[in-house]
XYZ file of C-alpha atoms in Angstrom:
353
model
C 153.260 -81.014 -11.755
C 151.920 -84.317 -10.807
C 153.196 -86.083 -13.926
C 156.642 -84.762 -13.364
C 156.644 -85.664 -9.939
C 155.301 -89.091 -10.896
C 158.211 -89.635 -13.531
C 160.697 -88.489 -10.815
C 159.474 -91.191 -8.529
C 159.756 -93.731 -11.140
C 163.428 -92.792 -11.926
C 163.974 -92.784 -8.254
C 162.673 -96.414 -7.744
C 165.181 -97.234 -10.723
C 168.062 -95.108 -9.376
C 167.607 -96.979 -5.745
C 167.441 -100.292 -7.530
C 170.382 -100.035 -9.224
C 172.309 -98.813 -6.278
C 170.972 -101.814 -3.936
C 171.942 -104.394 -6.970
C 175.284 -102.910 -6.905
C 175.450 -103.393 -3.157
C 174.330 -106.749 -2.772
C 176.277 -108.180 -5.922
C 179.346 -107.355 -3.904
C 178.448 -110.034 -1.224
C 178.168 -112.598 -4.196
C 181.217 -114.500 -4.920
C 182.583 -114.138 -8.581
C 182.073 -117.995 -9.363
C 178.610 -117.405 -8.756
C 177.659 -114.658 -10.953
C 178.449 -113.303 -14.667
C 181.160 -110.792 -15.162
C 179.425 -107.299 -14.207
C 181.233 -104.011 -15.407
C 179.305 -101.422 -13.441
C 180.536 -97.433 -14.028
C 181.265 -95.926 -11.167
C 180.136 -92.647 -12.628
C 176.694 -94.149 -13.231
C 176.687 -95.261 -9.771
C 177.383 -92.114 -8.420
C 175.059 -90.339 -10.895
C 172.335 -92.578 -9.277
C 173.094 -91.728 -5.877
C 172.831 -88.164 -6.798
C 169.478 -88.993 -8.498
C 167.991 -90.393 -5.235
C 168.683 -87.268 -3.483
C 167.142 -85.089 -6.503
C 164.257 -87.399 -7.431
C 163.119 -87.608 -3.720
C 162.862 -83.782 -3.924
C 159.917 -83.673 -6.255
C 157.295 -84.072 -3.774
C 158.817 -81.450 -1.781
C 158.921 -78.923 -4.748
C 155.469 -80.175 -5.370
C 154.129 -79.312 -1.840
C 156.019 -75.972 -1.762
C 154.330 -74.985 -4.944
C 150.910 -75.856 -3.521
C 151.487 -73.946 -0.301
C 153.021 -70.800 -1.753
C 150.748 -67.998 -1.139
C 153.024 -65.170 -2.224
C 155.565 -65.321 0.694
C 158.288 -66.083 -1.572
C 158.974 -69.862 -3.404
C 162.235 -70.033 -1.072
C 160.602 -69.177 2.048
C 157.851 -71.643 1.343
C 160.427 -74.368 0.591
C 162.174 -74.146 4.009
C 158.807 -74.091 5.823
C 158.220 -77.398 4.276
C 162.005 -78.584 5.131
C 161.403 -77.642 8.458
C 157.810 -77.881 9.487
C 156.588 -80.723 7.513
C 157.307 -84.367 7.803
C 157.907 -85.034 4.519
C 160.696 -82.296 4.415
C 162.352 -83.511 7.355
C 162.507 -86.928 5.729
C 164.084 -85.380 2.632
C 166.875 -83.768 4.735
C 167.709 -86.942 6.273
C 167.660 -88.608 2.612
C 170.038 -85.970 1.355
C 172.583 -86.458 4.303
C 172.383 -90.376 3.783
C 172.856 -89.733 0.091
C 175.993 -87.994 0.549
C 177.728 -90.276 2.789
C 176.786 -93.081 0.528
C 178.300 -91.171 -2.455
C 181.433 -90.744 -0.564
C 181.641 -94.128 0.487
C 181.198 -95.110 -3.073
C 183.749 -92.907 -4.668
C 186.753 -93.676 -2.141
C 185.933 -97.476 -2.807
C 184.676 -97.774 1.318
C 184.143 -101.219 2.950
C 180.947 -103.022 1.492
C 179.359 -103.422 4.655
C 179.570 -99.504 4.998
C 177.903 -99.132 1.497
C 175.306 -101.793 2.365
C 174.364 -100.032 5.866
C 174.061 -96.389 4.375
C 171.960 -98.282 1.661
C 169.802 -100.007 4.325
C 169.563 -96.808 6.241
C 168.138 -95.036 3.194
C 165.550 -97.792 2.662
C 164.550 -97.278 6.303
C 164.091 -93.493 5.840
C 161.830 -94.192 2.575
C 159.488 -96.420 5.004
C 159.286 -94.087 8.004
C 158.482 -91.193 5.974
C 156.329 -92.743 3.297
C 152.565 -91.716 3.030
C 151.490 -94.751 4.345
C 153.444 -94.218 7.689
C 150.912 -91.277 8.212
C 148.037 -93.788 8.371
C 149.819 -96.209 10.704
C 153.384 -95.225 11.848
C 154.798 -98.605 12.629
C 152.821 -100.961 10.725
C 152.878 -98.532 7.742
C 156.655 -97.750 8.090
C 157.455 -101.479 8.188
C 155.434 -102.806 5.302
C 156.507 -99.992 2.960
C 160.150 -100.508 3.844
C 159.749 -104.215 3.135
C 158.060 -103.880 -0.038
C 160.400 -101.076 -1.343
C 163.464 -103.177 -0.363
C 162.178 -106.439 -1.793
C 161.397 -104.660 -4.930
C 164.817 -102.935 -4.847
C 167.034 -105.982 -4.316
C 165.228 -107.916 -6.902
C 164.933 -105.302 -9.618
C 168.716 -103.946 -8.773
C 170.232 -107.444 -9.300
C 168.208 -107.931 -12.363
C 169.385 -104.690 -14.028
C 172.880 -105.270 -13.314
C 172.952 -108.576 -14.908
C 170.652 -107.462 -17.851
C 172.337 -104.438 -18.706
C 176.159 -104.494 -17.291
C 177.065 -108.125 -17.601
C 179.102 -108.830 -20.533
C 179.382 -112.781 -20.749
C 177.254 -115.893 -19.895
C 179.744 -117.173 -17.326
C 178.523 -118.931 -14.368
C 175.137 -118.537 -15.862
C 173.772 -121.602 -14.456
C 175.362 -120.985 -10.752
C 173.817 -117.528 -10.752
C 170.258 -119.073 -11.424
C 170.965 -121.639 -8.674
C 170.678 -118.939 -6.184
C 169.060 -115.666 -7.718
C 165.924 -117.745 -8.844
C 164.965 -118.845 -5.088
C 166.176 -115.420 -4.149
C 163.521 -113.725 -6.869
C 160.875 -116.271 -5.844
C 161.133 -115.144 -2.419
C 161.244 -111.345 -3.154
C 157.923 -111.917 -5.225
C 156.235 -113.614 -2.065
C 157.474 -110.763 -0.152
C 156.389 -108.123 -2.571
C 152.760 -109.834 -2.977
C 152.143 -110.009 0.924
C 153.414 -106.738 1.577
C 151.823 -105.210 -1.387
C 148.587 -106.625 -0.098
C 148.756 -105.137 3.195
C 149.928 -101.625 1.710
C 146.937 -101.930 -0.456
C 144.240 -102.528 2.603
C 145.806 -99.332 4.315
C 144.270 -97.236 1.557
C 141.300 -99.602 -0.185
C 138.937 -101.742 1.782
C 138.981 -105.346 0.302
C 135.167 -104.990 -0.601
C 135.908 -101.882 -2.143
C 138.711 -102.869 -4.728
C 136.590 -103.225 -7.621
C 134.631 -100.141 -6.771
C 137.968 -98.227 -6.402
C 138.631 -98.611 -10.327
C 136.043 -95.809 -10.999
C 138.706 -93.593 -9.474
C 142.262 -92.570 -10.894
C 143.908 -94.379 -8.185
C 141.921 -97.444 -8.453
C 142.656 -97.234 -12.153
C 146.540 -97.138 -11.570
C 146.158 -99.987 -8.921
C 144.377 -102.247 -11.316
C 147.414 -101.476 -13.953
C 149.998 -102.461 -11.576
C 148.269 -105.587 -10.777
C 148.007 -106.620 -14.423
C 151.396 -105.436 -15.328
C 152.479 -108.286 -12.868
C 151.268 -111.299 -14.670
C 153.608 -110.647 -17.601
C 156.442 -109.975 -15.153
C 155.626 -113.314 -13.595
C 155.896 -114.881 -17.043
C 159.134 -113.366 -18.211
C 160.536 -114.547 -14.632
C 159.258 -118.024 -15.082
C 161.189 -117.854 -18.464
C 164.353 -116.732 -17.233
C 164.347 -118.654 -13.797
C 163.154 -121.917 -14.532
C 162.452 -122.561 -18.668
C 165.784 -121.077 -19.640
C 168.187 -123.315 -17.617
C 168.789 -125.759 -20.258
C 169.217 -123.178 -23.040
C 171.925 -120.824 -23.998
C 172.116 -117.575 -22.247
C 170.157 -114.881 -23.848
C 170.567 -111.505 -22.361
C 167.567 -110.076 -24.227
C 165.087 -112.328 -21.982
C 166.698 -110.242 -18.952
C 166.189 -106.931 -20.500
C 162.715 -107.993 -21.694
C 161.874 -108.774 -17.782
C 163.656 -105.561 -16.674
C 161.202 -103.450 -19.174
C 157.980 -105.296 -17.994
C 159.579 -104.400 -14.299
C 159.785 -100.550 -15.244
C 155.918 -100.956 -16.121
C 155.146 -101.926 -12.703
C 157.492 -98.840 -11.405
C 155.773 -96.481 -13.744
C 152.187 -97.548 -12.764
C 153.211 -97.343 -8.711
C 154.837 -94.147 -9.143
C 151.409 -92.481 -10.775
C 149.335 -94.377 -8.173
C 151.303 -92.574 -5.469
C 150.315 -89.108 -6.842
C 146.510 -89.869 -6.868
C 143.878 -89.491 -4.325
C 143.852 -92.849 -2.023
C 140.138 -94.035 -1.626
C 139.945 -94.477 1.928
C 136.442 -93.880 1.267
C 135.524 -94.450 -2.491
C 132.360 -92.383 -2.318
C 133.923 -89.322 -0.630
C 137.097 -89.590 -3.145
C 134.565 -89.788 -5.971
C 132.916 -86.618 -4.896
C 136.107 -84.881 -4.505
C 138.034 -86.103 -7.669
C 135.625 -87.310 -9.901
C 135.371 -90.461 -12.396
C 138.584 -91.559 -13.840
C 138.799 -90.356 -17.706
C 139.149 -94.092 -19.166
C 135.942 -94.941 -16.930
C 134.168 -91.981 -18.158
C 134.823 -92.722 -21.828
C 133.836 -96.115 -21.589
C 130.880 -96.159 -19.503
C 130.090 -92.467 -19.023
C 130.042 -90.469 -15.711
C 129.507 -92.462 -12.553
C 127.493 -91.557 -9.495
C 126.823 -92.847 -6.176
C 125.931 -95.034 -4.581
C 128.772 -97.577 -6.273
C 127.789 -101.151 -6.460
C 130.326 -102.815 -8.766
C 129.125 -105.923 -10.372
C 129.672 -108.120 -13.345
C 127.692 -107.363 -16.552
C 127.563 -109.154 -19.837
C 129.916 -107.703 -22.689
C 130.747 -109.425 -25.881
C 133.583 -106.957 -26.317
C 134.824 -107.427 -22.735
C 134.826 -111.114 -23.006
C 136.810 -111.217 -26.197
C 139.252 -108.914 -24.998
C 139.685 -111.092 -21.866
C 139.907 -113.972 -23.980
C 142.583 -112.403 -25.969
C 144.602 -111.254 -23.077
C 144.529 -114.884 -22.086
C 145.895 -115.683 -25.524
C 148.696 -113.159 -25.380
C 150.157 -114.670 -22.008
C 150.261 -117.802 -24.028
C 151.905 -116.122 -26.963
C 154.810 -115.016 -24.602
C 155.423 -118.687 -23.690
C 155.244 -119.730 -27.104
C 157.465 -116.996 -28.249
C 160.124 -118.518 -25.946
C 159.564 -122.333 -27.137
C 159.680 -121.132 -30.834
C 162.919 -119.234 -30.324
C 161.534 -115.699 -31.711
C 163.230 -112.682 -30.722
C 162.562 -111.810 -26.953
C 161.122 -108.390 -27.801
C 158.212 -110.041 -29.320
C 157.218 -111.434 -25.990
C 157.661 -107.920 -24.694
C 154.846 -106.581 -27.340
C 152.644 -109.679 -26.118
C 153.124 -108.914 -22.495
C 152.168 -105.212 -23.153
C 149.138 -106.262 -25.192
C 147.992 -108.421 -22.232
C 147.975 -105.421 -19.906
C 146.027 -103.160 -22.569
C 143.552 -105.903 -23.116
C 143.010 -107.539 -19.780
C 142.581 -103.645 -18.805
C 139.944 -102.791 -20.974
C 138.237 -105.999 -20.958
C 137.882 -105.930 -17.136
C 136.181 -102.413 -17.445
C 133.837 -103.480 -20.005
C 132.634 -106.467 -17.864
C 132.202 -104.470 -14.712
C 129.520 -102.066 -14.064
C 129.542 -99.844 -11.053
């Protein structure tokens, strides 16, 4: 059930980003963006998906709490008595209003208002808000909104634009916009991380499933930044190639995926206590054996680990080289994926717990 719920979260991020991108691009003059052909049916399906995919944690919680009273009874109890369920009810109501606004082609300000309220709801009823109501809610809202805006515009231009018209004018505003979103994402991401993991325990947390996904999420940002550098700056004086935008979009999906899986794991407020409860992450146990308390992460010499880390740096360089040598952009995606894998395994090999 956890994997289904994580995949639903990943699709939720993508659906919300697509909706956010559509709303934002309506405020951009036609002279400053390529021609984008958005399917209204797909847009409506995305809004429907937001309502459906956001129900996954509710179903998961109801299945966990069901003690024989009947699944429907338990489900209604979750909706009425649990904060998560109440948040989903509000989400569904806002999705209905947004769906109707899109269907009847209502004013763009109305569409933007409902989309913004959905993002506020996601933040206010997020897991981090149970740790710190206002600081957690605001941090999650800012993080989720910045991610959705950047990813949403990228998805529309990468997959729905039909020509390269106004490409330089589009980059003129989108590049600083994307840089701003990335800066906000990094800052708010650090704040969110510190709600669950003490800075001093960051490396120790790698021994846990949550820490593994956190590490993978952070590593996946590096090739994404390289792809953004290529699309936003290095390609300014070159002919428009939509495939590079699609590479960036796929790399962004990796971040979505790792974030979704991480959100389903037990956060290590106390690494030792969490280790007792959930045990060692499978990959750590495979590479380094079962881990025991007390944990004290430190660097250790590993030839294989050093070689893999060196190889990961090489793969990042190969992403840039593939651009300059005008190789197929999909080769850059392979190099970016290889960076994540080699850097991930390399770091685990050079750290002892």
